[in-house]
PDB file of C-alpha atoms in Angstrom:
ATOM      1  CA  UNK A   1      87.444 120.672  95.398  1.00 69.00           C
ATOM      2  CA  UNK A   2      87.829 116.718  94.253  1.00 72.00           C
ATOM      3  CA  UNK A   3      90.438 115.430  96.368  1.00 93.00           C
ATOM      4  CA  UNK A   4      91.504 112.143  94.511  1.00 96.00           C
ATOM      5  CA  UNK A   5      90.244 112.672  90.835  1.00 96.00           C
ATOM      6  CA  UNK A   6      90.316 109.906  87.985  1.00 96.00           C
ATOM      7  CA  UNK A   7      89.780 110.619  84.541  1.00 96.00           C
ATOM      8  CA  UNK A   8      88.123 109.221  82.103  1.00 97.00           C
ATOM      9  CA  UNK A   9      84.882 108.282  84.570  1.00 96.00           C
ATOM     10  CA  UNK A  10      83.839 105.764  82.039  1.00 97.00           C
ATOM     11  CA  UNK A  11      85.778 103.837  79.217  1.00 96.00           C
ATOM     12  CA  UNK A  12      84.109 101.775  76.249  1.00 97.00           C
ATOM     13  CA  UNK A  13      86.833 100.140  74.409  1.00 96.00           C
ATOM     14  CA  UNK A  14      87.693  97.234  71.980  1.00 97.00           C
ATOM     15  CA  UNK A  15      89.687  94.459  73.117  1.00 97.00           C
ATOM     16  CA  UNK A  16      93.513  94.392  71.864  1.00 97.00           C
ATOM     17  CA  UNK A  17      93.552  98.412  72.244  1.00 97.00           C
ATOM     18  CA  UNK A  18      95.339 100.028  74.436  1.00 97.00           C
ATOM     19  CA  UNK A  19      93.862 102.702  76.731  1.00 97.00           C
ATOM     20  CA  UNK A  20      95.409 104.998  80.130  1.00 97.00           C
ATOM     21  CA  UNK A  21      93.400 105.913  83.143  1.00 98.00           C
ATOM     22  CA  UNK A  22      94.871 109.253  84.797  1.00 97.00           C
ATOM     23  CA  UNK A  23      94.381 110.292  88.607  1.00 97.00           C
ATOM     24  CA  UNK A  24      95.631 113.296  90.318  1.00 97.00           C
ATOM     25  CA  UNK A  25      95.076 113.849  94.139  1.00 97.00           C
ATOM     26  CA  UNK A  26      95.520 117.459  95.857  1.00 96.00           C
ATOM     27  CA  UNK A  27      95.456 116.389  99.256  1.00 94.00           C
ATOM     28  CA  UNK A  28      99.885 116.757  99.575  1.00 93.00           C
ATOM     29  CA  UNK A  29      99.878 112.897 100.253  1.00 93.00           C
ATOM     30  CA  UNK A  30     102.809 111.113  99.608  1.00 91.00           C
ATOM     31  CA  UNK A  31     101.577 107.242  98.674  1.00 92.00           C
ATOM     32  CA  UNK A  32      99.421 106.672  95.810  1.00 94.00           C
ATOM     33  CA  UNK A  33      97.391 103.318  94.849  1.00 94.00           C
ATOM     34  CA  UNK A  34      95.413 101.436  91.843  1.00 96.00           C
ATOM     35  CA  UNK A  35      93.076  98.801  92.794  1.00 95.00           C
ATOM     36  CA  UNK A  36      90.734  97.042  90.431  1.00 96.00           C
ATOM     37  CA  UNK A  37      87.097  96.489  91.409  1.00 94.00           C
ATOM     38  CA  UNK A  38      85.198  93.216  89.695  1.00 90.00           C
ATOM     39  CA  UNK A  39      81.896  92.525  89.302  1.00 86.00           C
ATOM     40  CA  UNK A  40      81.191  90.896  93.053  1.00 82.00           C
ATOM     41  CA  UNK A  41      82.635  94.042  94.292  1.00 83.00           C
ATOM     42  CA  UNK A  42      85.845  92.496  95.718  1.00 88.00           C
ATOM     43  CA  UNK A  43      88.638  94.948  95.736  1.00 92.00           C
ATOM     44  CA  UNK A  44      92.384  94.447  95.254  1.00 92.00           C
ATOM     45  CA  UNK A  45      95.380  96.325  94.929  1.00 92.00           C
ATOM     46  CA  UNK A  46      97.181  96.325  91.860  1.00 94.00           C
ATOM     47  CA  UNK A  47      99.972  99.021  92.694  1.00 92.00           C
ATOM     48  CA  UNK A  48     101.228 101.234  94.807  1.00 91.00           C
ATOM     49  CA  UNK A  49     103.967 104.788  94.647  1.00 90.00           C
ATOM     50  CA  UNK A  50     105.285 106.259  97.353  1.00 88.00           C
ATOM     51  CA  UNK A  51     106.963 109.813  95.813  1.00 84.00           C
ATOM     52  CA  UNK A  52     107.138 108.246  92.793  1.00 83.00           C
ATOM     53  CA  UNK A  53     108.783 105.453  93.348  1.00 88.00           C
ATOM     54  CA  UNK A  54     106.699 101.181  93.216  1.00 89.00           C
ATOM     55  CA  UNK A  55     106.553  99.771  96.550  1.00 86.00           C
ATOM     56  CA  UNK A  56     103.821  97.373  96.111  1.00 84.00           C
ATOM     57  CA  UNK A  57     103.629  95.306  92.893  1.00 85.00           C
ATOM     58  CA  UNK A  58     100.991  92.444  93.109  1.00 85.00           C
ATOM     59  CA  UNK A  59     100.501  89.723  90.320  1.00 78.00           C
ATOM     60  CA  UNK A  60      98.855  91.889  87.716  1.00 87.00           C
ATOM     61  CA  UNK A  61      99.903  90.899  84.317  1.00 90.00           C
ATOM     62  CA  UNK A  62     102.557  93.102  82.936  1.00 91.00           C
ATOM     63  CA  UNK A  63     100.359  94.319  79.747  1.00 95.00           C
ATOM     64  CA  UNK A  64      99.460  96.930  82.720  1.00 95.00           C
ATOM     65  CA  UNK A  65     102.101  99.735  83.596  1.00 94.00           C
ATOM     66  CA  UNK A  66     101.757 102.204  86.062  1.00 94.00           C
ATOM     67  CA  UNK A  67     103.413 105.592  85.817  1.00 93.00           C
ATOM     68  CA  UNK A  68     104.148 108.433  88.386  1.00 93.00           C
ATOM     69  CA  UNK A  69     105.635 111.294  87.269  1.00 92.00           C
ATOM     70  CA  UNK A  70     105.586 113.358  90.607  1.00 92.00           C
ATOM     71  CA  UNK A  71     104.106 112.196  94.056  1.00 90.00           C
ATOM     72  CA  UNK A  72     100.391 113.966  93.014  1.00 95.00           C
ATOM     73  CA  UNK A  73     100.000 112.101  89.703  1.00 96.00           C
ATOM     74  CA  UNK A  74      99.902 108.436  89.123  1.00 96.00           C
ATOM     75  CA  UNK A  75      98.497 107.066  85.944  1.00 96.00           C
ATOM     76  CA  UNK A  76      97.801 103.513  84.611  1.00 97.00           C
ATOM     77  CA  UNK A  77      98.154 101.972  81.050  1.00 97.00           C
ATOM     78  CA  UNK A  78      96.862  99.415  80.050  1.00 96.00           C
ATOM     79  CA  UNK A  79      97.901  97.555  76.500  1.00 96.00           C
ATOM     80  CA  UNK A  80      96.357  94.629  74.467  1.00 96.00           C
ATOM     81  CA  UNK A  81      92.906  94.926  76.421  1.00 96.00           C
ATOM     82  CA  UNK A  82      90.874  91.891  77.131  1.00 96.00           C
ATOM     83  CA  UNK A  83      87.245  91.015  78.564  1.00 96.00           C
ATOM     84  CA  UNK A  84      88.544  90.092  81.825  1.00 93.00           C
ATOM     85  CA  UNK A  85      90.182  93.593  82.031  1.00 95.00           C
ATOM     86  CA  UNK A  86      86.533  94.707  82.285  1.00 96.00           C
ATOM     87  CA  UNK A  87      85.570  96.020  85.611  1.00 96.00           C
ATOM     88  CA  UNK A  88      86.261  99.759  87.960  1.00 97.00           C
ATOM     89  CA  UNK A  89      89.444 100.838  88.636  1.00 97.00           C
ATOM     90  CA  UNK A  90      89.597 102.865  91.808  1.00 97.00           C
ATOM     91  CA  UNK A  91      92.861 105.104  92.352  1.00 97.00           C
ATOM     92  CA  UNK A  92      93.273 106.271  96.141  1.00 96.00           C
ATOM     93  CA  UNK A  93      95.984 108.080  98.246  1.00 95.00           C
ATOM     94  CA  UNK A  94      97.268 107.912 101.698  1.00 91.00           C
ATOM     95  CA  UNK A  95     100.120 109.786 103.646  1.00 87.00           C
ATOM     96  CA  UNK A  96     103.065 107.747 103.539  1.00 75.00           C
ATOM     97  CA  UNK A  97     102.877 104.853 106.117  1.00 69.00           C
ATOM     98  CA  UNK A  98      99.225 105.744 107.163  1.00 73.00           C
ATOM     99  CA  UNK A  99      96.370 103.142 106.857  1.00 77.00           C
ATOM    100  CA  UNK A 100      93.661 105.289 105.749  1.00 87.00           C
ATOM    101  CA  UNK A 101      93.037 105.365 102.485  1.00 91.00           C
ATOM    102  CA  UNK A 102      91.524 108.268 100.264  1.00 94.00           C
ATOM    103  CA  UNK A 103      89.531 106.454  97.389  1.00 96.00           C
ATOM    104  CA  UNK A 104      88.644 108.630  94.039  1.00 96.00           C
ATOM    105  CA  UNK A 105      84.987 107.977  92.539  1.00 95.00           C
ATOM    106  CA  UNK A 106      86.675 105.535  90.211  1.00 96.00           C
ATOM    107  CA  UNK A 107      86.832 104.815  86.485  1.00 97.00           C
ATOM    108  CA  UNK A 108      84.557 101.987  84.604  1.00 97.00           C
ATOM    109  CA  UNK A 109      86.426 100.460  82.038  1.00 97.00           C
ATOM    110  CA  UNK A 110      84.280  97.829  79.452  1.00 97.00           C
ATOM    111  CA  UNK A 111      86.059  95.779  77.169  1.00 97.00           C
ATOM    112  CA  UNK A 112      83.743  94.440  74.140  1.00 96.00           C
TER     113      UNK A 112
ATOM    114  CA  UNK B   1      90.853  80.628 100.992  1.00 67.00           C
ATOM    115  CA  UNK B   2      90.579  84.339 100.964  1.00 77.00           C
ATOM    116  CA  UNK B   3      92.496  86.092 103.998  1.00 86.00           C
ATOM    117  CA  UNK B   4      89.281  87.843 104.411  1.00 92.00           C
ATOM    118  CA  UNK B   5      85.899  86.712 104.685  1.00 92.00           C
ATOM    119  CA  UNK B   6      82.777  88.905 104.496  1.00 93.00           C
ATOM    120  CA  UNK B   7      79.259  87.721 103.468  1.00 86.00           C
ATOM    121  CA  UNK B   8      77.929  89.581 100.393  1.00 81.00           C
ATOM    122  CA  UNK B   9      74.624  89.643 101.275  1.00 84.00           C
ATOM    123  CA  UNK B  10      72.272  91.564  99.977  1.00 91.00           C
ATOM    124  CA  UNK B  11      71.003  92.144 103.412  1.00 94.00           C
ATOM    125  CA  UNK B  12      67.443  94.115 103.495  1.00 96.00           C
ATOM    126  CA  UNK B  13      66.306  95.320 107.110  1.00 96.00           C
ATOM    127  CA  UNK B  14      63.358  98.113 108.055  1.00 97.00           C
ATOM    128  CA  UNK B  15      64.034 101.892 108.729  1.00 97.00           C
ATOM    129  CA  UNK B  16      65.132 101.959 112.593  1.00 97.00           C
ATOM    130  CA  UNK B  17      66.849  98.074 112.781  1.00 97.00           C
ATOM    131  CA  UNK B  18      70.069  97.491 114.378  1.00 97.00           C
ATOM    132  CA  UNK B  19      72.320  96.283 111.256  1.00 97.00           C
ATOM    133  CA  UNK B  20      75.157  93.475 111.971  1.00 96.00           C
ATOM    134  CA  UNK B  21      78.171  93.240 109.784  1.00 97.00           C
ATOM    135  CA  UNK B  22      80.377  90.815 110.357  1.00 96.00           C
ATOM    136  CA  UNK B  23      84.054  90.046 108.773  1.00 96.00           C
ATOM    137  CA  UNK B  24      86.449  87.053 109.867  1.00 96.00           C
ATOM    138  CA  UNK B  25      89.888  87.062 108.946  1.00 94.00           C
ATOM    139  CA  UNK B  26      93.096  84.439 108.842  1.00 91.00           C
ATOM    140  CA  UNK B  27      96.201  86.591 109.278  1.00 89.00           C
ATOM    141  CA  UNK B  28      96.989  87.286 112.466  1.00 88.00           C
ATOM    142  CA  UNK B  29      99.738  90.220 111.309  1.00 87.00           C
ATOM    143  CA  UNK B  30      96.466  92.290 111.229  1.00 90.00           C
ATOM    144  CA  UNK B  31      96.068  95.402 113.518  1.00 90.00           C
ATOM    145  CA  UNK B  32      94.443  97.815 111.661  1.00 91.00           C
ATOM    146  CA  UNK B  33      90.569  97.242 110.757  1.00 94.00           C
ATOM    147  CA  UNK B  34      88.453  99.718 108.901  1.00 95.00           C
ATOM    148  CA  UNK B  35      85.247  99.980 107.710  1.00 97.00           C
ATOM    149  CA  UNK B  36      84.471 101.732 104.498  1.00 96.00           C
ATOM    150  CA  UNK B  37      81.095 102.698 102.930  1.00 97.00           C
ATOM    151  CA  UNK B  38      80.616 102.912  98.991  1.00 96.00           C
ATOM    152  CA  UNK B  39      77.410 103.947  97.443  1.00 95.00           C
ATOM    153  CA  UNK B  40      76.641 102.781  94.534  1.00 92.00           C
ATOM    154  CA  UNK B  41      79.045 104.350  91.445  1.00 90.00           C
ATOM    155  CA  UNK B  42      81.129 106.107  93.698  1.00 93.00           C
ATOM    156  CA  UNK B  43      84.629 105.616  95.487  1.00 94.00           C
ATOM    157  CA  UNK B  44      84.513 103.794  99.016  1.00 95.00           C
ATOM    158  CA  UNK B  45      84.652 106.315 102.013  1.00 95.00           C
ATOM    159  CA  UNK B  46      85.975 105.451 105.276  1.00 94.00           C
ATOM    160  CA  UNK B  47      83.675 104.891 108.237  1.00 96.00           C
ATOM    161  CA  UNK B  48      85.501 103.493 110.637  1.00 94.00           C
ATOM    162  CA  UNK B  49      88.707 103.142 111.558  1.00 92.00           C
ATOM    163  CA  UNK B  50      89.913 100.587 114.912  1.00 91.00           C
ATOM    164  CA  UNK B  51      93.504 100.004 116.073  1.00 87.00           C
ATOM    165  CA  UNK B  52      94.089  96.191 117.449  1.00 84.00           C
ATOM    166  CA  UNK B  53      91.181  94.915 119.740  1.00 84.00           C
ATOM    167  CA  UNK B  54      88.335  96.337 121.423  1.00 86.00           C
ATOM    168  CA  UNK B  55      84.906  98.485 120.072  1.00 91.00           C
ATOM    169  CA  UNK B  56      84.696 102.146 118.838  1.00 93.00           C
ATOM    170  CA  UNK B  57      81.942 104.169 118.780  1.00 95.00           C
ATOM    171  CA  UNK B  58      81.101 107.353 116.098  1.00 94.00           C
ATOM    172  CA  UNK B  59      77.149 108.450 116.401  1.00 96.00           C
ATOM    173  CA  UNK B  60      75.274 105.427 115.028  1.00 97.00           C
ATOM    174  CA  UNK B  61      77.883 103.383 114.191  1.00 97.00           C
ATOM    175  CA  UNK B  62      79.886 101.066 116.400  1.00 97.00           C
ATOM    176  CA  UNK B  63      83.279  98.855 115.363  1.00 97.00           C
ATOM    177  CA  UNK B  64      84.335  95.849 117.080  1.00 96.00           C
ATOM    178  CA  UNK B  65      87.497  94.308 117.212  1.00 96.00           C
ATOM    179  CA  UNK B  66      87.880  90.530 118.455  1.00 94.00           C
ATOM    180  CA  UNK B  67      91.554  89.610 117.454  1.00 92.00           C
ATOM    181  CA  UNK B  68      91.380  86.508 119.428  1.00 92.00           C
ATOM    182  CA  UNK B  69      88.916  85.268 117.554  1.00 93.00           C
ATOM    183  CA  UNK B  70      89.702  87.230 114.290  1.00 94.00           C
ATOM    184  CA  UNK B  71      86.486  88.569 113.805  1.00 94.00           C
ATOM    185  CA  UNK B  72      85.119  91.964 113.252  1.00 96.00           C
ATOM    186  CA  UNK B  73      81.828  93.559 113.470  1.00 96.00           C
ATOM    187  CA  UNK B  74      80.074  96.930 112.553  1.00 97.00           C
ATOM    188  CA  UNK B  75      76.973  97.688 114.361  1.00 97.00           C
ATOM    189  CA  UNK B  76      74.328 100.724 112.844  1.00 98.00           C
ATOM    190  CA  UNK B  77      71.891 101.608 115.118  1.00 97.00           C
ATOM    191  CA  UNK B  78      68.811 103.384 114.086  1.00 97.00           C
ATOM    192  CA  UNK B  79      69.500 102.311 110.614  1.00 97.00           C
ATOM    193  CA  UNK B  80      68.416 105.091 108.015  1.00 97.00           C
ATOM    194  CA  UNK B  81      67.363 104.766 104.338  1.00 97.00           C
ATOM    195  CA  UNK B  82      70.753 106.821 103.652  1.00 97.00           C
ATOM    196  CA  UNK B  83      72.953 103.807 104.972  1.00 97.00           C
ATOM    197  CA  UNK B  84      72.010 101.559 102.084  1.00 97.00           C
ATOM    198  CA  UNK B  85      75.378 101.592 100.208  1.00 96.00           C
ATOM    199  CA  UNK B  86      77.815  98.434 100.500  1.00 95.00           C
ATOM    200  CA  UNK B  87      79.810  98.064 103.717  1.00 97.00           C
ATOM    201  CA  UNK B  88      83.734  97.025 103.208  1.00 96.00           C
ATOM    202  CA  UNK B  89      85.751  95.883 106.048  1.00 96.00           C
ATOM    203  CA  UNK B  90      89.767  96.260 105.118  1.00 95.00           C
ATOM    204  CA  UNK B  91      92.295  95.648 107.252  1.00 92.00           C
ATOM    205  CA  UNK B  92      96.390  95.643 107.006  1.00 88.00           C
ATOM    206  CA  UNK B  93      99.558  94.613 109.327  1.00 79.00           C
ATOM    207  CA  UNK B  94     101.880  97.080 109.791  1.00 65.00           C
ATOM    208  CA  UNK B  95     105.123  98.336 107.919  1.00 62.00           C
ATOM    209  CA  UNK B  96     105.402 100.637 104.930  1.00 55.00           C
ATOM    210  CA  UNK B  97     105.050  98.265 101.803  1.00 58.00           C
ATOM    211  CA  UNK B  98     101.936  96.447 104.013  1.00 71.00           C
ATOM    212  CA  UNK B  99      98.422  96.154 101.889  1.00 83.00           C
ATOM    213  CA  UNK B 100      95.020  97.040 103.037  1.00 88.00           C
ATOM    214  CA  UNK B 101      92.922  93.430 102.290  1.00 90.00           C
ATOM    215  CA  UNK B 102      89.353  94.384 101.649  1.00 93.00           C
ATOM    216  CA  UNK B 103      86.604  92.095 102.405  1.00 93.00           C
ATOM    217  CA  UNK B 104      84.177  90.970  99.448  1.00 91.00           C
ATOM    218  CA  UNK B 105      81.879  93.642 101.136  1.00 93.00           C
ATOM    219  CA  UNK B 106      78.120  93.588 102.177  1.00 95.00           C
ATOM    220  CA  UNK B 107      74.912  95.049 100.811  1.00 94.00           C
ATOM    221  CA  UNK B 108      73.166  96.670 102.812  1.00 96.00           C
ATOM    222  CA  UNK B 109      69.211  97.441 101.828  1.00 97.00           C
ATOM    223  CA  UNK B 110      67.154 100.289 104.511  1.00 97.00           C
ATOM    224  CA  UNK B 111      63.388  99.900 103.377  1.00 96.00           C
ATOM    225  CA  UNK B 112      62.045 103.063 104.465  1.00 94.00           C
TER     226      UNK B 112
END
């Protein structure tokens, strides 16, 4: 049984559309996490839930907008795509105030 | 400057070397070091896991914590084909709404 899933695992899109990444974990954590993978590897957090509510909120343009609509769910959207959005967008969970993450297998996203 | 600092590599060493990986950091907030594995098109997994200073040891695989210095190292021993995968050290202060800060990570190449 997948403990953090993401869906879809890969995404070919346009640029100016808007698309939504969905990731579910069954694991009963309570903190949930997007971080964006680029093309060196280098890995950064974008957001982070704890039972559904935004703790961490880095510099990530606002055309993205995460939602959580209970503490197992937390989905991203993304609107007005553009090349630079291009790279693999990693959704992992944790128990609330632990350190150890739980990383899901990811979902490539391609702008053209 | 990034707050961490890890050397991409790609680093290629024969079946049964001793592997070095190495990761300096800036902030000295940080207590909590990990190491995480990711093979290539999956999620990262973690490996390692090292509370404030001093080494750790799991099988073939040794963490070292030098917060005086702040620098940390991951040793394999025996190194396997099957360890070829990148290498990601993260690392995070402490309180709730505190991030983990990956490294760039390391490849790491086992020629059988």
């Amino acid at each position: 049984d997948t403990a953090v899933s993401q869906t879809p695992k890969y995404l070919v899109t346009q640029m100016g559309n808007d698309k939504s990444i969905k990731c579910e974990q069954n694991l009963g954590h309570d903190t949930m996490y997007w971080y964006k993978q680029d093309s060196k590897k280098f890995l950064k957090i974008m957001f982070s839930y704890n039972n559904k509510e935004l703790i961490i909120n880095e510099t990530v343009p606002n055309r993205f907008s995460p939602k959580s609509p209970d503490k197992a769910h937390l989905n991203l959207h993304i609107n007005s795509l553009e090349l630079g959005d291009s790279a693999v967008y990693f959704c992992a969970s944790s128990q609330k105030g632990a350190n150890v993450l739980t990383f899901g297998a990811g979902s490539r996203l391609t702008v053209l | 400057q990034k707050e961490v600092e890890q050397d991409p590599g790609p680093l290629s060493v024969p079946e049964g070397a001793i592997v070095s990986l190495n990761c300096t950091y800036s902030n000295s907030a940080f207590q909590y070091f990990m190491w995480y594995r990711q093979y290539s098109r999956k999620g990262p997994e973690l490996l390692m896991y090292t509370y404030s200073s001093g080494n750790k040891e799991d099988g073939r695989f040794t963490a070292q914590v030098d917060k005086s210095s702040k620098y940390i190292s991951l040793f394999i021993r025996d190194s396997q084909p099957s360890d070829s995968a990148t290498y990601l050290c993260a690392m995070m202060g402490g309180g709730a709404t505190n991030k983990l800060i990956f490294g760039t990570g390391t490849l790491l190449a086992v020629q059988p």
